[in-house]
Structures are given as structure tokens and as C-alpha cells.
Steps between C-alpha positions, in 0.01 A plus 500: 500500500622848413548761771232732363249213493574409861463862612170545320366172638569583864407867467158385386459244778650689794479875417872523586718750312745392230789626711398289801482190280843579353638548849368159608647332190839664560507376861397148402759476221770692686553761229493880499166647401675697222560167322126464441440863410717461190288244318131428560524203260732306731409136547404419860560145620221267604655481848480879543144505368394237756664695783339829395164326481553352846599840638210702358218246491581282804646771728816291530780699668757644263770429759433126469508520121840672505621319815641832611432777748709803594523568872692807619720485191569125513355246256343189654369180342137423588246236406170366635677351802566843649309819566560791264674770708307826535623856539382501863756231577768726354393746771533223758859434393590870499367530857693188598824632350470823696416311819800268457735793451355714779490220759828341381336163441717215371268196487156489337247242386238514224198279574310376193769609258326396175716619211750635751465868415510621861791289620706531183451875456604567859809280462584669171465850647665417836746214438622493861159390630445128564170394347283195562190433287225242540203373306252218548504438122793300359410627152527861619836428665634369169410834339654704782820295485515551123464877549765509771745318275418725205554814706812367670401501867503238775178452696448225758179350362288275722187297426208519740218708646523808721806493731539122515799478261679778692462395863860384537631835368230728635716635781724666238221656294420862585240591238227285344339628180199354324253568225264226620167370368255771605225500235152397612396163355177632347690772313731245338201290397343787304820661366596451137835671560613256770376173351837399354714581803575240770217501750730393780683833465179705507235338718488643851174329589153641545620836633856497362653478847586131540874552451517760776308279743731207437806720535402583858551133584873582490470802730752366751769495229422848368501730802856623429459537123356741248237388251410689183186364334292590197121487503213685330354836591173345620628282782804681645321588826378144552845363415659740749263383772602139435872579477495699824538161671857505369591864555420865441363565150537792263317549169707629207349632177601401149598746224131544415421621852317181600548314829694201373780389734530412866817527706493289816768562760566524870842650435406858410 
């Protein structure tokens, strides 16, 4: 199929602009958009056509089609085994970096690492920090290990849920960071945007707070640590109430001015 035919087909079906379609094609094929602007009679492969169709008609994430996402200037491999990192999690990492530098923290852990963006970015930006990262999904850990190797950093990856894989080293760890499952189950069920992402990385139960409740089971291990956690703007107060069993809580806003993060600490 020729480029102009593909553009006209999807413009008619989706009401998307020609430029947006060209941009999607360029990302999928890994070429500059100027390449396509030179010749509208270019032949487009069947593989690209299928991916464009999947993207526009099935709402399939572009990041999974390209197996690539940029996170704070670093390129990460992603697929359906890991959550697609959002800009809010970039804010989480920026807050963590400042906290690590300000409080002179040397040992951190990332719980539910997924593609590894939090752990790897912190290690890349602050190489002197020792970083542990855990995930309950072996498939996700394979992706995070691949990304760590690609970006040339060492992370101590562990398989398991919550703090279980870290108990023997927990005395060393000063800061625990997590972008946990915090989406309400009913929202996932009705969402077209989230249907292709791993439910285990999203589903926080009926009210989105299950992770925070389970985390309090480890309260005795966490009294002398800082925790920096991501959640959504609708349940920060409830999450704080739950996490107050561990320590004093503070709500931090994201770059959009929404209550998004919770710092838990008895040290400040």
C-alpha cells in the first residue's frame, strides 16, 4: 500500500490529521518524519499497515508497537509484560533524586520495578547510590534486567512481592520508592486505554488502596526509613491515613499541581 493511500484510509476512519499519521508511521518504522514528507507514493509495508491499524482502530499503545519509551532522556524497552511509564512517574524520580541528594542517602529500593525506569534512572543519574529493585513478575524482571544491561548500570534485582525479597538487606536500605498498583478495579474494567497493560501492575483493588494496606504489615521494619510512593489524586488522603501506621505522611504534588505522591518518614 502506498503512503498516500494509508493516510487517506485512516483519516477517513479516525478523523486524525495527516501529520499525526505520518508521525505514528515514523515512530513505528524508526525513521525521521522528513523521510515520508518527500514522497507520498512510498510503499508502506504490510507489517507497518497492521501496526497502524492496531494503533488507531484497537487503541493499542504505540509504545508497545515500537517497544520503546523515553523516560527522563533515557530510552527503555517495553512490552505487554510491563506498565508504560507515565510523566507523573518522571516527577516521582525527580523528587527522589532531590531527596537522595539532600538527605545524603546511599541505599534505596524500588518496589514493583516493572521496566526498571525508576531504579535504573536513579542509578544512571547518581551512580554512587546502591539500588535494589523487586517485582512479583518474572517477565517484568526480565525486561528490567534487559534495560539495566542496555543502559550500563548494575541493579540488585530480586523476585517477590512487597518487601519479602529484601528482608535480609532491609537494615541497609534508607529509602523505599514505589509506583504501586493504585487504580480501582472497576476503572480498569471499563478502560480501553488500560486493557493491554499488565493488570497486576495497575489493580489496587476496589478502592485502589490494597498495596498501601499490605505495606503496613511491614511497619516494624520501616520506622527508621523514608518511603516515597505514587498514587492518584483521588485517594491520597485515604492512603495517608493508612500509611500513618508507619510514620508521618506528607502529600507532594506532581508537575500538574495534583496531589500525587506521599512521603512517609519519622526522620524529619
